Short mmCIF file of C-alpha atoms in Angstrom, two decimals:
data_model
loop_
_atom_site.label_atom_id
_atom_site.label_comp_id
_atom_site.label_asym_id
_atom_site.label_seq_id
_atom_site.Cartn_x
_atom_site.Cartn_y
_atom_site.Cartn_z
CA MET B 247 -2.61 -20.28 9.22
CA THR B 248 -2.05 -17.65 11.88
CA ASP B 249 1.47 -17.01 13.10
CA TYR B 250 2.38 -15.01 16.19
CA GLY B 251 5.58 -13.23 17.14
CA ALA B 252 7.37 -13.57 20.48
CA ASP B 253 5.34 -10.59 21.74
CA GLY B 254 2.03 -12.26 20.84
CA ARG B 255 1.23 -10.05 17.85
CA GLU B 256 -0.22 -11.61 14.72
CA LEU B 257 2.35 -11.64 11.91
CA LEU B 258 2.11 -11.11 8.18
CA HIS B 259 4.58 -12.99 6.00
CA VAL B 260 5.29 -11.39 2.62
CA ALA B 261 6.96 -13.18 -0.27
CA LEU B 262 8.81 -10.88 -2.68
CA SER B 263 10.65 -12.03 -5.77
CA ALA B 264 12.58 -10.42 -8.57
CA PRO B 265 15.00 -11.66 -11.20
CA GLY B 266 17.88 -10.88 -8.83
CA GLY B 267 16.57 -12.83 -5.85
CA SER B 268 13.80 -13.07 -3.32
CA ALA B 269 12.96 -11.98 0.22
CA HIS B 270 10.47 -13.11 2.84
CA PRO B 271 10.02 -10.24 5.33
CA THR B 272 7.69 -10.54 8.29
CA THR B 273 5.84 -7.67 9.96
CA ALA B 274 3.06 -7.13 12.47
CA LEU B 275 -0.31 -7.67 10.82
CA ALA B 276 -2.33 -5.00 12.67
CA PRO B 277 -0.72 -1.90 11.08
CA VAL B 278 -0.99 -3.45 7.62
CA ARG B 279 -4.64 -4.34 8.24
CA GLU B 280 -5.38 -0.79 9.45
CA TRP B 281 -3.65 0.93 6.50
CA PRO B 282 -6.54 0.60 3.98
CA CYS B 283 -9.03 1.76 6.62
CA ARG B 284 -7.02 4.94 7.26
CA THR B 285 -6.58 5.44 3.52
CA TYR B 286 -10.32 5.19 2.83
CA ARG B 287 -11.06 7.64 5.62
CA LEU B 288 -8.68 10.17 4.05
CA VAL B 289 -9.63 9.46 0.42
CA PRO B 290 -13.00 7.71 0.06
CA ALA B 291 -13.50 5.23 -2.77
CA ASP B 292 -14.39 6.84 -6.11
CA ARG B 293 -12.96 10.20 -4.97
CA GLU B 294 -9.30 9.47 -5.63
CA SER B 295 -9.12 11.96 -8.49
CA GLU B 296 -10.01 14.75 -6.08
CA ALA B 297 -6.90 13.96 -4.02
CA LEU B 298 -4.45 13.34 -6.86
CA ASP B 299 -4.34 14.74 -10.38
CA LEU B 300 -3.46 11.48 -12.12
CA GLU B 301 -3.63 12.97 -15.62
CA HIS B 302 -1.08 15.64 -14.70
CA HIS B 303 1.33 13.15 -13.15
CA LEU B 304 0.94 10.64 -15.97
CA THR B 305 1.60 13.36 -18.54
CA ARG B 306 4.75 14.47 -16.66
CA PHE B 307 5.94 10.87 -16.37
CA LEU B 308 5.46 10.24 -20.09
CA GLU B 309 7.17 13.50 -21.03
CA ASP B 310 10.14 12.73 -18.76
CA SER B 311 10.57 9.24 -20.21
CA SER B 312 10.74 10.35 -23.85
#
């Protein structure tokens, strides 16, 4: 089902829940749809490790939590 805002833009409805409650925010769909496209242009699939040293950050996270 497609829903449109008062300005005619397509909307995205998001359902969030947690033990303390829930929320149902709505936002314009176009920027959310474009986000993965921009991300893949900046960091192509299978090249994520070149942009972020996951091992380093995971090691720091684990050291900080002990």
